[in-house]
Amino acid sequence: MARRLRADDRTRLALLVAVSAQLFVGSPAIEATQSSSSYAELVSEYIQGGAASQKAVLDLAALPQPKVTAMIEADARFLPEPRQRAAVMLHTDTAYAQLLAGLTSNGLFQIMAARRVVAVMKAGGRGNARTQALERRWYAFAVSLLTSNADLDRADFMVRDALSLYPREARLYVARGVLQEMRIAAIPVDQRSGNQIARHDRELEKAATDYRRAIGFDPMLANAHIRLGWIHLALRDSRAAENFDQALVVAAEPIDRYLAHLMRGGLAERESRFDAALVDYEAARAICPTCQTPFIALARIETALGHTARAHEIATALAALAERTNDPWWDFHLGGFDSSSLIWLRTEATAP
Amino acid sequence: MMRTLAIAAVIVATVTGAAQQPPAVFHSGIEVVELDVSVTRGGVPVPGLTAHDFALTDNGVPQDIESVTLDRLPLSVTLLLDTSTSVAGDRLDHLKQAGEGLVGALRTDDRAALVTFSHTVELKVPLTDDRSAVRTALAAMEGRGATALRDAVQLALNIQAHDRSRPLILIFTDGNDTTSWLTEDAVLDTARRGGIVIHAVRVETNRFLDRLAELSGGRTWSATSDRQLRELFTTALEEMRARYLLTYTPHGVNHAGWHELKVRLKNGRADITARPGYFVAAASPSAPSRQP
């Protein structure tokens, strides 16, 4: 058993190296080293981006947890504010890489470490608007990270905590709604049982309430419109179309426009409006030509229309793709991993 | 519950040109229908049957069976294998061995393709008679990610080449779908239209797979242990070989839509497994009229 565990650990460490290289796109995979860096040096390294960021993540991951805790206690409060923001994201990216590599307990430790640095920032009197913005966005991301990792209880604890601090933060309501959806998804529903279906729908409605609240606080939050539309679609509520249309009006990011088109296509497909579905699925594919789902959806519609040669052509095109982009549908469906916030946080962490 | 975290990536908005629509081919009626039929007694294939032994109705109208062949045409086997996180470890090793065993049992003129799926669906090896290419790809499989079974089945059905070989899709999965875009009903409809036999080896009860196999005229097997996978893969191949291929030219039923098929032996009893029907598209741009 011990040998087996060591083999697993080696595999996971190798995976950690690989995923950390992917996190910092373009940086070559490097080996973890036994770091003697100080906390300030690690943060400086992280800010540089690319391979240096990856090295900082691996070096931090290699440190014993008590040492990391001691570093934060001793050094975090003396860092200049921009470096503190970077420190938050150094721990967060380390957590992300560790969770991807299956090093769950280590990842959870790093999330809590990031939270501790956030607390240090506030305790140091840096409760300015920028710090608060970072904190709000960080909480939303951290909840999504935990939810995506199926750690629903911790996600629940964190979102309650965050909402007590920021009760008007729209993204936190979205995060709580997604958490609710994940809880529901874990409960099997017997489609022959009217009671079970009714209970399932009531629980889904709770998530919808959170999305409506999010839209109330921030009508420009496209993700909330998309999420609400998806629930309406599941509940066969005719307001779904309006939600997806509105999402397309306010969506500023390609990920949101992609999802809105995909789901509006799904709505059209469900209503057997196949030509309309084709238009939206093609729009999704135009936004992300290397995402899998539009190809699959288009092939299915062409099949339903009896266009088997066209369906074959689309499937063959998907099979021939040299590169696949991470499909936002997967993140949406598997816990709402908030990649937009991650990107925002990383940018903020490396800004002066 | 299996979850996956994915690498965050920014999607760059790129407008690509629409793909060229292929030349339209319009229906002029169904010419020939081919039907794979398994005939067993007590689980043992019944040999030596001829066209005179079968009775077949198409939407209730008796049809004249023109030919019955057994084990003559080459097989085109698409292995559709689950490589999600739950498969990683010993199970994956046994899965690789099972795939190897199947490849080893193919005949000279048979071909094989390998499609793997986790949350991504990948055509690892297109249909080929190059056994080493399939073996190499099998050996390189890794278990990681969530499960998009329904999307994978859709792709596997759509990439099938229509030629004179007998297509078979052999699915292995050890869990339930977690990430597919498509619904069960959508994929079942595709399978109904495809007319391709789908066999499945599963570890857990999977209602979707059972329905999929049933409406494609295939079968499902439950693996009680990972060691059993190799045996079941080979059994699935042998089952396909032991099938009769019935061909007939439909008469009295020349219309679009679903055609329900019923097959029985004129004399004697046997267990007959065949797809329950086939689908004819309405007059619109479509595939050639020959039904696989």
mmCIF file with all atom_site columns, C-alpha atoms in Angstrom, chain A residues 179-249:
data_model
loop_
_atom_site.group_PDB
_atom_site.id
_atom_site.type_symbol
_atom_site.label_atom_id
_atom_site.label_alt_id
_atom_site.label_comp_id
_atom_site.label_asym_id
_atom_site.label_entity_id
_atom_site.label_seq_id
_atom_site.pdbx_PDB_ins_code
_atom_site.Cartn_x
_atom_site.Cartn_y
_atom_site.Cartn_z
_atom_site.occupancy
_atom_site.B_iso_or_equiv
_atom_site.pdbx_formal_charge
_atom_site.auth_seq_id
_atom_site.auth_comp_id
_atom_site.auth_asym_id
_atom_site.auth_atom_id
_atom_site.pdbx_PDB_model_num
ATOM 1  C CA . LEU A 1 179 ? -24.021 25.611 -5.733  1.00 0.00 ? 179 LEU A CA 1
ATOM 2  C CA . GLN A 1 180 ? -27.730 24.947 -5.357  1.00 0.00 ? 180 GLN A CA 1
ATOM 3  C CA . GLU A 1 181 ? -27.879 23.508 -8.884  1.00 0.00 ? 181 GLU A CA 1
ATOM 4  C CA . MET A 1 182 ? -25.008 21.161 -8.086  1.00 0.00 ? 182 MET A CA 1
ATOM 5  C CA . ARG A 1 183 ? -26.740 19.969 -4.935  1.00 0.00 ? 183 ARG A CA 1
ATOM 6  C CA . ILE A 1 184 ? -29.867 19.218 -6.941  1.00 0.00 ? 184 ILE A CA 1
ATOM 7  C CA . ALA A 1 185 ? -27.911 17.427 -9.654  1.00 0.00 ? 185 ALA A CA 1
ATOM 8  C CA . ALA A 1 186 ? -26.537 15.033 -7.054  1.00 0.00 ? 186 ALA A CA 1
ATOM 9  C CA . ILE A 1 187 ? -30.038 13.823 -6.178  1.00 0.00 ? 187 ILE A CA 1
ATOM 10 C CA . PRO A 1 188 ? -31.514 11.307 -8.619  1.00 0.00 ? 188 PRO A CA 1
ATOM 11 C CA . VAL A 1 189 ? -35.064 11.995 -9.738  1.00 0.00 ? 189 VAL A CA 1
ATOM 12 C CA . ASP A 1 190 ? -37.467 9.252  -10.686 1.00 0.00 ? 190 ASP A CA 1
ATOM 13 C CA . GLN A 1 191 ? -39.225 10.680 -13.723 1.00 0.00 ? 191 GLN A CA 1
ATOM 14 C CA . ARG A 1 192 ? -42.299 8.587  -12.901 1.00 0.00 ? 192 ARG A CA 1
ATOM 15 C CA . SER A 1 193 ? -42.698 10.255 -9.516  1.00 0.00 ? 193 SER A CA 1
ATOM 16 C CA . GLY A 1 194 ? -44.694 13.476 -9.610  1.00 0.00 ? 194 GLY A CA 1
ATOM 17 C CA . ASN A 1 195 ? -43.645 14.310 -6.056  1.00 0.00 ? 195 ASN A CA 1
ATOM 18 C CA . GLN A 1 196 ? -39.960 13.939 -6.831  1.00 0.00 ? 196 GLN A CA 1
ATOM 19 C CA . ILE A 1 197 ? -40.246 16.045 -9.972  1.00 0.00 ? 197 ILE A CA 1
ATOM 20 C CA . ALA A 1 198 ? -42.160 18.762 -8.106  1.00 0.00 ? 198 ALA A CA 1
ATOM 21 C CA . ARG A 1 199 ? -39.547 18.809 -5.329  1.00 0.00 ? 199 ARG A CA 1
ATOM 22 C CA . HIS A 1 200 ? -36.745 18.947 -7.893  1.00 0.00 ? 200 HIS A CA 1
ATOM 23 C CA . ASP A 1 201 ? -38.419 21.895 -9.628  1.00 0.00 ? 201 ASP A CA 1
ATOM 24 C CA . ARG A 1 202 ? -38.910 23.728 -6.330  1.00 0.00 ? 202 ARG A CA 1
ATOM 25 C CA . GLU A 1 203 ? -35.226 23.325 -5.527  1.00 0.00 ? 203 GLU A CA 1
ATOM 26 C CA . LEU A 1 204 ? -34.280 24.580 -8.982  1.00 0.00 ? 204 LEU A CA 1
ATOM 27 C CA . GLU A 1 205 ? -36.505 27.595 -8.402  1.00 0.00 ? 205 GLU A CA 1
ATOM 28 C CA . LYS A 1 206 ? -34.331 28.492 -5.394  1.00 0.00 ? 206 LYS A CA 1
ATOM 29 C CA . ALA A 1 207 ? -31.335 28.775 -7.717  1.00 0.00 ? 207 ALA A CA 1
ATOM 30 C CA . ALA A 1 208 ? -33.437 30.874 -10.095 1.00 0.00 ? 208 ALA A CA 1
ATOM 31 C CA . THR A 1 209 ? -34.267 33.215 -7.214  1.00 0.00 ? 209 THR A CA 1
ATOM 32 C CA . ASP A 1 210 ? -30.560 33.779 -6.618  1.00 0.00 ? 210 ASP A CA 1
ATOM 33 C CA . TYR A 1 211 ? -29.971 34.500 -10.301 1.00 0.00 ? 211 TYR A CA 1
ATOM 34 C CA . ARG A 1 212 ? -32.844 36.997 -10.329 1.00 0.00 ? 212 ARG A CA 1
ATOM 35 C CA . ARG A 1 213 ? -31.369 38.669 -7.259  1.00 0.00 ? 213 ARG A CA 1
ATOM 36 C CA . ALA A 1 214 ? -27.985 38.834 -9.013  1.00 0.00 ? 214 ALA A CA 1
ATOM 37 C CA . ILE A 1 215 ? -29.589 40.491 -12.034 1.00 0.00 ? 215 ILE A CA 1
ATOM 38 C CA . GLY A 1 216 ? -31.321 42.925 -9.697  1.00 0.00 ? 216 GLY A CA 1
ATOM 39 C CA . PHE A 1 217 ? -27.967 44.019 -8.296  1.00 0.00 ? 217 PHE A CA 1
ATOM 40 C CA . ASP A 1 218 ? -26.149 43.928 -11.633 1.00 0.00 ? 218 ASP A CA 1
ATOM 41 C CA . PRO A 1 219 ? -28.327 43.798 -14.763 1.00 0.00 ? 219 PRO A CA 1
ATOM 42 C CA . MET A 1 220 ? -25.173 43.710 -16.898 1.00 0.00 ? 220 MET A CA 1
ATOM 43 C CA . LEU A 1 221 ? -24.015 40.370 -15.484 1.00 0.00 ? 221 LEU A CA 1
ATOM 44 C CA . ALA A 1 222 ? -24.524 38.176 -18.552 1.00 0.00 ? 222 ALA A CA 1
ATOM 45 C CA . ASN A 1 223 ? -23.738 34.972 -16.703 1.00 0.00 ? 223 ASN A CA 1
ATOM 46 C CA . ALA A 1 224 ? -26.715 35.507 -14.397 1.00 0.00 ? 224 ALA A CA 1
ATOM 47 C CA . HIS A 1 225 ? -29.060 35.908 -17.387 1.00 0.00 ? 225 HIS A CA 1
ATOM 48 C CA . ILE A 1 226 ? -27.644 32.734 -18.961 1.00 0.00 ? 226 ILE A CA 1
ATOM 49 C CA . ARG A 1 227 ? -27.977 30.769 -15.730 1.00 0.00 ? 227 ARG A CA 1
ATOM 50 C CA . LEU A 1 228 ? -31.524 31.948 -15.220 1.00 0.00 ? 228 LEU A CA 1
ATOM 51 C CA . GLY A 1 229 ? -32.369 31.074 -18.819 1.00 0.00 ? 229 GLY A CA 1
ATOM 52 C CA . TRP A 1 230 ? -30.973 27.591 -18.357 1.00 0.00 ? 230 TRP A CA 1
ATOM 53 C CA . ILE A 1 231 ? -33.179 27.019 -15.320 1.00 0.00 ? 231 ILE A CA 1
ATOM 54 C CA . HIS A 1 232 ? -36.192 28.360 -17.207 1.00 0.00 ? 232 HIS A CA 1
ATOM 55 C CA . LEU A 1 233 ? -35.336 26.016 -20.064 1.00 0.00 ? 233 LEU A CA 1
ATOM 56 C CA . ALA A 1 234 ? -35.220 23.072 -17.667 1.00 0.00 ? 234 ALA A CA 1
ATOM 57 C CA . LEU A 1 235 ? -38.529 24.128 -16.131 1.00 0.00 ? 235 LEU A CA 1
ATOM 58 C CA . ARG A 1 236 ? -40.071 24.688 -19.576 1.00 0.00 ? 236 ARG A CA 1
ATOM 59 C CA . ASP A 1 237 ? -40.651 28.307 -18.659 1.00 0.00 ? 237 ASP A CA 1
ATOM 60 C CA . SER A 1 238 ? -41.142 30.513 -21.729 1.00 0.00 ? 238 SER A CA 1
ATOM 61 C CA . ARG A 1 239 ? -39.011 33.275 -20.195 1.00 0.00 ? 239 ARG A CA 1
ATOM 62 C CA . ALA A 1 240 ? -35.864 31.335 -21.207 1.00 0.00 ? 240 ALA A CA 1
ATOM 63 C CA . ALA A 1 241 ? -35.768 32.970 -24.656 1.00 0.00 ? 241 ALA A CA 1
ATOM 64 C CA . GLU A 1 242 ? -35.921 36.423 -23.119 1.00 0.00 ? 242 GLU A CA 1
ATOM 65 C CA . ASN A 1 243 ? -33.072 35.538 -20.733 1.00 0.00 ? 243 ASN A CA 1
ATOM 66 C CA . PHE A 1 244 ? -30.779 34.351 -23.528 1.00 0.00 ? 244 PHE A CA 1
ATOM 67 C CA . ASP A 1 245 ? -31.642 37.356 -25.693 1.00 0.00 ? 245 ASP A CA 1
ATOM 68 C CA . GLN A 1 246 ? -30.864 39.675 -22.787 1.00 0.00 ? 246 GLN A CA 1
ATOM 69 C CA . ALA A 1 247 ? -27.600 37.856 -22.116 1.00 0.00 ? 247 ALA A CA 1
ATOM 70 C CA . LEU A 1 248 ? -26.560 38.530 -25.709 1.00 0.00 ? 248 LEU A CA 1
ATOM 71 C CA . VAL A 1 249 ? -27.420 42.204 -25.300 1.00 0.00 ? 249 VAL A CA 1
#
